[in-house]
Amino acid sequence: MAILSYINACWGFGILLSSGVVRACLNIESEWAFKIPFCIQWVWPPLLIALIWFAPESPFWLVRQERYADAEHSVRRLTTAQYFSEEDVKRNVAMKIHTTELEKNMSAGASYLDMFKGVDRRRTEVSLMVFAAQLLSGQNLIGQGVQFFQQAGMAVQASYDLNLALNAMFVVGTFVSWGLLTRFGRRTLYLSGLATMAAVLLCIGGMGFSNSTTAKWVSGALLIFLNLAYNSTLGPVCYTLVAEISSTRLRAKTIALSRVAYQLMNIICGIIVPRQLSPAEWNWGPKSGLFWAGSAILTFVYTWFRIPETRNRSYGELDLLFEHRVPAWRFAKTKVDQFNLDERSGVPAETPMMEEKSDLKEDVAHTEYARK
């Protein structure tokens, strides 16, 4: 969970570093003002290649290749012996074997077409929207921070200084999300994040109707808070959700297609937002917040009806919940026993699938391995 959400912090470190380099080069009066930021990027490829080379392989991928001993070795590398015994390692791999076999019974093959068939169609749709929601929430205004600040009436140097504070929220927000993820569900954080961002965007839009200096600085401060809210909820939780919603057999393809959806939405926003802020085009300035507040509200409605709660669920349990078409708002309260299945049909043999939990502790035994 923390590793998946840490992806967002990695984006933040890069964005913060790049904005710091640009700020440092702001007063250079030569062609090196733009050459230095480009040249510094060549530092990173050797470091990334080294990290990828020594990274452990996915235990799930090794299980699908029937390399069970290698899967156990990979689990050992990814866990701490003090808290994860040798027996825990074997049980963890056994759970992955069981989940893989369960998914094979549900659907054979692993092509991109399978993502739009049967149960996986819903999982694909939700995964695509989880990534698209990052931009539909109004986050794209953050990417145009310098232009936003200048159109709000701030001086050039002040706009770059505030942009540093704005981009620092990528890292700070991710660290905050680690605490939130241990206490609240993914769906809860997504809904609360969208609601908060919609409210902040409405305030930013309202500030656009005032020409006072105070209103300009308030709109800038609100944009920084908007980035903090985003990176405490939607930003890092997105990576956790997509990894949990997609089936293990189609996960790589689902994530790849989800990123395509994100980039397509990014292109659209990259065309719209600069025109909203530019005085030579639509000249909306901070009033653009009203447009994206509406977008965030619509995304909130979609999230309520379609994005499920995946916290405290094993992959096998999620497979069954999707297989039985459980509504998104009932995922958290539906009791599942993935180890009590009819051998022929792969569905629960004795207890009803749609039984409400009377006590969260009853579900601990079923999610023990996944939480470890």
mmCIF file of N, CA and C in Angstrom, residues 166-261:
data_model
loop_
_atom_site.group_PDB
_atom_site.id
_atom_site.type_symbol
_atom_site.label_atom_id
_atom_site.label_comp_id
_atom_site.label_asym_id
_atom_site.label_seq_id
_atom_site.Cartn_x
_atom_site.Cartn_y
_atom_site.Cartn_z
ATOM 1 N N LEU A 166 3.721 25.266 -3.961
ATOM 2 C CA LEU A 166 2.660 24.456 -4.579
ATOM 3 C C LEU A 166 3.140 23.041 -4.850
ATOM 4 N N ASN A 167 4.308 22.903 -5.463
ATOM 5 C CA ASN A 167 4.812 21.583 -5.836
ATOM 6 C C ASN A 167 5.334 20.792 -4.643
ATOM 7 N N ALA A 168 5.687 21.467 -3.565
ATOM 8 C CA ALA A 168 6.093 20.764 -2.344
ATOM 9 C C ALA A 168 4.944 19.947 -1.774
ATOM 10 N N MET A 169 3.720 20.344 -2.086
ATOM 11 C CA MET A 169 2.551 19.630 -1.582
ATOM 12 C C MET A 169 2.430 18.222 -2.167
ATOM 13 N N PHE A 170 3.067 17.962 -3.306
ATOM 14 C CA PHE A 170 3.069 16.610 -3.858
ATOM 15 C C PHE A 170 3.704 15.627 -2.866
ATOM 16 N N VAL A 171 4.805 16.045 -2.269
ATOM 17 C CA VAL A 171 5.528 15.197 -1.326
ATOM 18 C C VAL A 171 4.840 15.194 0.036
ATOM 19 N N VAL A 172 4.511 16.386 0.534
ATOM 20 C CA VAL A 172 3.865 16.487 1.843
ATOM 21 C C VAL A 172 2.541 15.731 1.849
ATOM 22 N N GLY A 173 1.751 15.905 0.801
ATOM 23 C CA GLY A 173 0.457 15.242 0.715
ATOM 24 C C GLY A 173 0.574 13.725 0.699
ATOM 25 N N THR A 174 1.574 13.196 -0.002
ATOM 26 C CA THR A 174 1.766 11.746 -0.041
ATOM 27 C C THR A 174 2.078 11.196 1.340
ATOM 28 N N PHE A 175 2.921 11.906 2.097
ATOM 29 C CA PHE A 175 3.227 11.468 3.463
ATOM 30 C C PHE A 175 1.978 11.509 4.334
ATOM 31 N N VAL A 176 1.140 12.515 4.148
ATOM 32 C CA VAL A 176 -0.119 12.596 4.898
ATOM 33 C C VAL A 176 -1.020 11.422 4.523
ATOM 34 N N SER A 177 -1.020 11.044 3.245
ATOM 35 C CA SER A 177 -1.891 9.960 2.780
ATOM 36 C C SER A 177 -1.546 8.626 3.434
ATOM 37 N N TRP A 178 -0.284 8.423 3.802
ATOM 38 C CA TRP A 178 0.094 7.162 4.455
ATOM 39 C C TRP A 178 -0.647 6.997 5.773
ATOM 40 N N GLY A 179 -0.789 8.082 6.503
ATOM 41 C CA GLY A 179 -1.547 8.015 7.740
ATOM 42 C C GLY A 179 -3.031 7.820 7.481
ATOM 43 N N LEU A 180 -3.546 8.489 6.452
ATOM 44 C CA LEU A 180 -4.972 8.371 6.126
ATOM 45 C C LEU A 180 -5.327 6.978 5.626
ATOM 46 N N LEU A 181 -4.425 6.370 4.844
ATOM 47 C CA LEU A 181 -4.698 5.048 4.282
ATOM 48 C C LEU A 181 -4.777 3.965 5.353
ATOM 49 N N THR A 182 -4.111 4.178 6.475
ATOM 50 C CA THR A 182 -4.179 3.191 7.561
ATOM 51 C C THR A 182 -5.459 3.310 8.371
ATOM 52 N N ARG A 183 -6.172 4.431 8.221
ATOM 53 C CA ARG A 183 -7.370 4.671 9.027
ATOM 54 C C ARG A 183 -8.662 4.660 8.210
ATOM 55 N N PHE A 184 -8.556 5.016 6.926
ATOM 56 C CA PHE A 184 -9.757 5.152 6.112
ATOM 57 C C PHE A 184 -9.642 4.313 4.837
ATOM 58 N N GLY A 185 -10.792 3.984 4.252
ATOM 59 C CA GLY A 185 -10.826 3.198 3.030
ATOM 60 C C GLY A 185 -10.471 4.017 1.805
ATOM 61 N N ARG A 186 -10.138 3.332 0.719
ATOM 62 C CA ARG A 186 -9.768 4.016 -0.522
ATOM 63 C C ARG A 186 -10.947 4.816 -1.082
ATOM 64 N N ARG A 187 -12.135 4.172 -1.089
ATOM 65 C CA ARG A 187 -13.339 4.847 -1.586
ATOM 66 C C ARG A 187 -13.653 6.092 -0.744
ATOM 67 N N THR A 188 -13.505 5.971 0.563
ATOM 68 C CA THR A 188 -13.758 7.096 1.462
ATOM 69 C C THR A 188 -12.831 8.260 1.157
ATOM 70 N N LEU A 189 -11.556 7.959 0.941
ATOM 71 C CA LEU A 189 -10.586 9.005 0.648
ATOM 72 C C LEU A 189 -10.850 9.640 -0.711
ATOM 73 N N TYR A 190 -11.261 8.818 -1.682
ATOM 74 C CA TYR A 190 -11.556 9.360 -3.002
ATOM 75 C C TYR A 190 -12.739 10.317 -2.929
ATOM 76 N N LEU A 191 -13.800 9.900 -2.235
ATOM 77 C CA LEU A 191 -14.992 10.744 -2.129
ATOM 78 C C LEU A 191 -14.707 12.024 -1.345
ATOM 79 N N SER A 192 -14.015 11.899 -0.226
ATOM 80 C CA SER A 192 -13.715 13.079 0.590
ATOM 81 C C SER A 192 -12.763 14.019 -0.150
ATOM 82 N N GLY A 193 -11.810 13.451 -0.906
ATOM 83 C CA GLY A 193 -10.890 14.275 -1.683
ATOM 84 C C GLY A 193 -11.609 15.070 -2.758
ATOM 85 N N LEU A 194 -12.509 14.413 -3.475
ATOM 86 C CA LEU A 194 -13.270 15.100 -4.519
ATOM 87 C C LEU A 194 -14.169 16.188 -3.930
ATOM 88 N N ALA A 195 -14.807 15.888 -2.800
ATOM 89 C CA ALA A 195 -15.671 16.879 -2.159
ATOM 90 C C ALA A 195 -14.866 18.099 -1.714
ATOM 91 N N THR A 196 -13.689 17.856 -1.114
ATOM 92 C CA THR A 196 -12.839 18.960 -0.666
ATOM 93 C C THR A 196 -12.360 19.796 -1.835
ATOM 94 N N MET A 197 -11.927 19.123 -2.909
ATOM 95 C CA MET A 197 -11.423 19.851 -4.071
ATOM 96 C C MET A 197 -12.524 20.659 -4.739
ATOM 97 N N ALA A 198 -13.741 20.108 -4.804
ATOM 98 C CA ALA A 198 -14.856 20.853 -5.393
ATOM 99 C C ALA A 198 -15.128 22.134 -4.599
ATOM 100 N N ALA A 199 -15.091 22.030 -3.266
ATOM 101 C CA ALA A 199 -15.333 23.200 -2.416
ATOM 102 C C ALA A 199 -14.236 24.252 -2.597
ATOM 103 N N VAL A 200 -12.978 23.803 -2.639
ATOM 104 C CA VAL A 200 -11.857 24.735 -2.813
ATOM 105 C C VAL A 200 -11.921 25.408 -4.179
ATOM 106 N N LEU A 201 -12.255 24.648 -5.209
ATOM 107 C CA LEU A 201 -12.348 25.210 -6.555
ATOM 108 C C LEU A 201 -13.463 26.243 -6.658
ATOM 109 N N LEU A 202 -14.554 26.007 -5.954
ATOM 110 C CA LEU A 202 -15.624 27.010 -5.920
ATOM 111 C C LEU A 202 -15.136 28.310 -5.296
ATOM 112 N N CYS A 203 -14.338 28.184 -4.230
ATOM 113 C CA CYS A 203 -13.776 29.375 -3.575
ATOM 114 C C CYS A 203 -12.794 30.093 -4.492
ATOM 115 N N ILE A 204 -11.955 29.323 -5.197
ATOM 116 C CA ILE A 204 -11.005 29.929 -6.136
ATOM 117 C C ILE A 204 -11.753 30.671 -7.230
ATOM 118 N N GLY A 205 -12.802 30.040 -7.748
ATOM 119 C CA GLY A 205 -13.602 30.697 -8.775
ATOM 120 C C GLY A 205 -14.238 31.980 -8.267
ATOM 121 N N GLY A 206 -14.689 31.960 -7.015
ATOM 122 C CA GLY A 206 -15.276 33.163 -6.433
ATOM 123 C C GLY A 206 -14.278 34.290 -6.289
ATOM 124 N N MET A 207 -13.009 33.945 -5.970
ATOM 125 C CA MET A 207 -11.969 34.965 -5.841
ATOM 126 C C MET A 207 -11.683 35.651 -7.178
ATOM 127 N N GLY A 208 -12.011 34.973 -8.267
ATOM 128 C CA GLY A 208 -11.751 35.539 -9.587
ATOM 129 C C GLY A 208 -12.607 36.746 -9.908
ATOM 130 N N PHE A 209 -13.674 36.984 -9.138
ATOM 131 C CA PHE A 209 -14.545 38.131 -9.380
ATOM 132 C C PHE A 209 -14.080 39.381 -8.634
ATOM 133 N N SER A 210 -12.971 39.245 -7.892
ATOM 134 C CA SER A 210 -12.425 40.389 -7.160
ATOM 135 C C SER A 210 -11.050 40.747 -7.702
ATOM 136 N N ASN A 211 -10.762 42.034 -7.802
ATOM 137 C CA ASN A 211 -9.454 42.494 -8.292
ATOM 138 C C ASN A 211 -8.530 42.938 -7.158
ATOM 139 N N SER A 212 -8.923 42.716 -5.927
ATOM 140 C CA SER A 212 -8.104 43.148 -4.794
ATOM 141 C C SER A 212 -6.859 42.281 -4.652
ATOM 142 N N THR A 213 -5.828 42.846 -4.058
ATOM 143 C CA THR A 213 -4.575 42.112 -3.833
ATOM 144 C C THR A 213 -4.804 40.932 -2.897
ATOM 145 N N THR A 214 -5.660 41.141 -1.907
ATOM 146 C CA THR A 214 -5.958 40.076 -0.950
ATOM 147 C C THR A 214 -6.570 38.868 -1.652
ATOM 148 N N ALA A 215 -7.523 39.133 -2.563
ATOM 149 C CA ALA A 215 -8.184 38.047 -3.287
ATOM 150 C C ALA A 215 -7.183 37.266 -4.130
ATOM 151 N N LYS A 216 -6.207 37.977 -4.714
ATOM 152 C CA LYS A 216 -5.197 37.310 -5.546
ATOM 153 C C LYS A 216 -4.349 36.356 -4.703
ATOM 154 N N TRP A 217 -3.931 36.804 -3.523
ATOM 155 C CA TRP A 217 -3.108 35.951 -2.662
ATOM 156 C C TRP A 217 -3.921 34.824 -2.048
ATOM 157 N N VAL A 218 -5.185 35.088 -1.766
ATOM 158 C CA VAL A 218 -6.051 34.028 -1.241
ATOM 159 C C VAL A 218 -6.252 32.944 -2.283
ATOM 160 N N SER A 219 -6.467 33.330 -3.534
ATOM 161 C CA SER A 219 -6.637 32.332 -4.603
ATOM 162 C C SER A 219 -5.369 31.508 -4.776
ATOM 163 N N GLY A 220 -4.188 32.153 -4.625
ATOM 164 C CA GLY A 220 -2.928 31.414 -4.697
ATOM 165 C C GLY A 220 -2.780 30.432 -3.554
ATOM 166 N N ALA A 221 -3.146 30.873 -2.331
ATOM 167 C CA ALA A 221 -3.075 29.991 -1.162
ATOM 168 C C ALA A 221 -4.041 28.824 -1.303
ATOM 169 N N LEU A 222 -5.222 29.103 -1.854
ATOM 170 C CA LEU A 222 -6.210 28.036 -2.051
ATOM 171 C C LEU A 222 -5.723 27.014 -3.066
ATOM 172 N N LEU A 223 -4.997 27.464 -4.096
ATOM 173 C CA LEU A 223 -4.460 26.524 -5.080
ATOM 174 C C LEU A 223 -3.439 25.598 -4.421
ATOM 175 N N ILE A 224 -2.633 26.146 -3.509
ATOM 176 C CA ILE A 224 -1.667 25.314 -2.780
ATOM 177 C C ILE A 224 -2.406 24.296 -1.910
ATOM 178 N N PHE A 225 -3.471 24.738 -1.232
ATOM 179 C CA PHE A 225 -4.263 23.815 -0.423
ATOM 180 C C PHE A 225 -4.946 22.767 -1.306
ATOM 181 N N LEU A 226 -5.364 23.175 -2.508
ATOM 182 C CA LEU A 226 -5.973 22.227 -3.448
ATOM 183 C C LEU A 226 -5.002 21.102 -3.775
ATOM 184 N N ASN A 227 -3.734 21.461 -3.965
ATOM 185 C CA ASN A 227 -2.725 20.439 -4.266
ATOM 186 C C ASN A 227 -2.482 19.536 -3.064
ATOM 187 N N LEU A 228 -2.527 20.102 -1.865
ATOM 188 C CA LEU A 228 -2.372 19.286 -0.660
ATOM 189 C C LEU A 228 -3.526 18.293 -0.534
ATOM 190 N N ALA A 229 -4.757 18.771 -0.772
ATOM 191 C CA ALA A 229 -5.922 17.885 -0.696
ATOM 192 C C ALA A 229 -5.830 16.783 -1.748
ATOM 193 N N TYR A 230 -5.418 17.139 -2.937
ATOM 194 C CA TYR A 230 -5.289 16.154 -4.019
ATOM 195 C C TYR A 230 -4.253 15.087 -3.684
ATOM 196 N N ASN A 231 -3.102 15.521 -3.207
ATOM 197 C CA ASN A 231 -2.012 14.576 -2.951
ATOM 198 C C ASN A 231 -2.151 13.839 -1.629
ATOM 199 N N SER A 232 -3.137 14.189 -0.837
ATOM 200 C CA SER A 232 -3.443 13.421 0.372
ATOM 201 C C SER A 232 -4.503 12.360 0.100
ATOM 202 N N THR A 233 -5.177 12.467 -1.041
ATOM 203 C CA THR A 233 -6.288 11.559 -1.332
ATOM 204 C C THR A 233 -6.169 10.961 -2.734
ATOM 205 N N LEU A 234 -6.670 11.655 -3.741
ATOM 206 C CA LEU A 234 -6.750 11.098 -5.090
ATOM 207 C C LEU A 234 -5.395 10.696 -5.656
ATOM 208 N N GLY A 235 -4.396 11.566 -5.498
ATOM 209 C CA GLY A 235 -3.097 11.319 -6.114
ATOM 210 C C GLY A 235 -2.493 9.975 -5.766
ATOM 211 N N PRO A 236 -2.194 9.700 -4.492
ATOM 212 C CA PRO A 236 -1.579 8.420 -4.127
ATOM 213 C C PRO A 236 -2.568 7.260 -4.082
ATOM 214 N N VAL A 237 -3.820 7.525 -3.686
ATOM 215 C CA VAL A 237 -4.798 6.434 -3.565
ATOM 216 C C VAL A 237 -5.100 5.820 -4.919
ATOM 217 N N CYS A 238 -4.985 6.611 -5.968
ATOM 218 C CA CYS A 238 -5.236 6.124 -7.325
ATOM 219 C C CYS A 238 -4.411 4.881 -7.641
ATOM 220 N N TYR A 239 -3.121 4.911 -7.326
ATOM 221 C CA TYR A 239 -2.235 3.794 -7.653
ATOM 222 C C TYR A 239 -2.602 2.547 -6.853
ATOM 223 N N THR A 240 -3.005 2.750 -5.609
ATOM 224 C CA THR A 240 -3.436 1.621 -4.791
ATOM 225 C C THR A 240 -4.723 1.018 -5.325
ATOM 226 N N LEU A 241 -5.678 1.864 -5.691
ATOM 227 C CA LEU A 241 -6.970 1.394 -6.174
ATOM 228 C C LEU A 241 -6.853 0.610 -7.471
ATOM 229 N N VAL A 242 -6.114 1.145 -8.431
ATOM 230 C CA VAL A 242 -5.997 0.472 -9.728
ATOM 231 C C VAL A 242 -5.351 -0.894 -9.571
ATOM 232 N N ALA A 243 -4.355 -0.984 -8.700
ATOM 233 C CA ALA A 243 -3.684 -2.267 -8.479
ATOM 234 C C ALA A 243 -4.613 -3.282 -7.825
ATOM 235 N N GLU A 244 -5.569 -2.809 -7.022
ATOM 236 C CA GLU A 244 -6.459 -3.717 -6.309
ATOM 237 C C GLU A 244 -7.725 -4.040 -7.099
ATOM 238 N N ILE A 245 -8.195 -3.110 -7.905
ATOM 239 C CA ILE A 245 -9.420 -3.334 -8.668
ATOM 240 C C ILE A 245 -9.194 -4.294 -9.825
ATOM 241 N N SER A 246 -8.084 -4.169 -10.522
ATOM 242 C CA SER A 246 -7.810 -5.038 -11.671
ATOM 243 C C SER A 246 -7.477 -6.446 -11.202
ATOM 244 N N SER A 247 -7.841 -7.448 -12.005
ATOM 245 C CA SER A 247 -7.506 -8.835 -11.676
ATOM 246 C C SER A 247 -6.011 -9.043 -11.871
ATOM 247 N N THR A 248 -5.435 -9.986 -11.142
ATOM 248 C CA THR A 248 -3.986 -10.183 -11.203
ATOM 249 C C THR A 248 -3.525 -10.585 -12.603
ATOM 250 N N ARG A 249 -4.351 -11.355 -13.314
ATOM 251 C CA ARG A 249 -3.958 -11.820 -14.642
ATOM 252 C C ARG A 249 -3.967 -10.695 -15.664
ATOM 253 N N LEU A 250 -4.824 -9.688 -15.468
ATOM 254 C CA LEU A 250 -4.946 -8.596 -16.426
ATOM 255 C C LEU A 250 -4.394 -7.286 -15.870
ATOM 256 N N ARG A 251 -3.699 -7.355 -14.743
ATOM 257 C CA ARG A 251 -3.292 -6.123 -14.068
ATOM 258 C C ARG A 251 -2.369 -5.271 -14.937
ATOM 259 N N ALA A 252 -1.363 -5.868 -15.528
ATOM 260 C CA ALA A 252 -0.417 -5.081 -16.335
ATOM 261 C C ALA A 252 -1.133 -4.392 -17.484
ATOM 262 N N LYS A 253 -2.012 -5.124 -18.144
ATOM 263 C CA LYS A 253 -2.748 -4.550 -19.275
ATOM 264 C C LYS A 253 -3.726 -3.478 -18.806
ATOM 265 N N THR A 254 -4.379 -3.713 -17.678
ATOM 266 C CA THR A 254 -5.338 -2.737 -17.153
ATOM 267 C C THR A 254 -4.634 -1.445 -16.773
ATOM 268 N N ILE A 255 -3.497 -1.563 -16.091
ATOM 269 C CA ILE A 255 -2.759 -0.370 -15.688
ATOM 270 C C ILE A 255 -2.263 0.390 -16.911
ATOM 271 N N ALA A 256 -1.787 -0.358 -17.926
ATOM 272 C CA ALA A 256 -1.303 0.284 -19.146
ATOM 273 C C ALA A 256 -2.425 1.058 -19.837
ATOM 274 N N LEU A 257 -3.595 0.435 -19.956
ATOM 275 C CA LEU A 257 -4.726 1.098 -20.605
ATOM 276 C C LEU A 257 -5.241 2.264 -19.759
ATOM 277 N N SER A 258 -5.162 2.122 -18.448
ATOM 278 C CA SER A 258 -5.587 3.214 -17.557
ATOM 279 C C SER A 258 -4.692 4.433 -17.733
ATOM 280 N N ARG A 259 -3.405 4.186 -17.899
ATOM 281 C CA ARG A 259 -2.491 5.305 -18.134
ATOM 282 C C ARG A 259 -2.761 5.960 -19.487
ATOM 283 N N VAL A 260 -3.184 5.156 -20.470
ATOM 284 C CA VAL A 260 -3.568 5.720 -21.767
ATOM 285 C C VAL A 260 -4.761 6.659 -21.578
ATOM 286 N N ALA A 261 -5.754 6.211 -20.790
ATOM 287 C CA ALA A 261 -6.919 7.051 -20.511
ATOM 288 C C ALA A 261 -6.500 8.347 -19.823
#
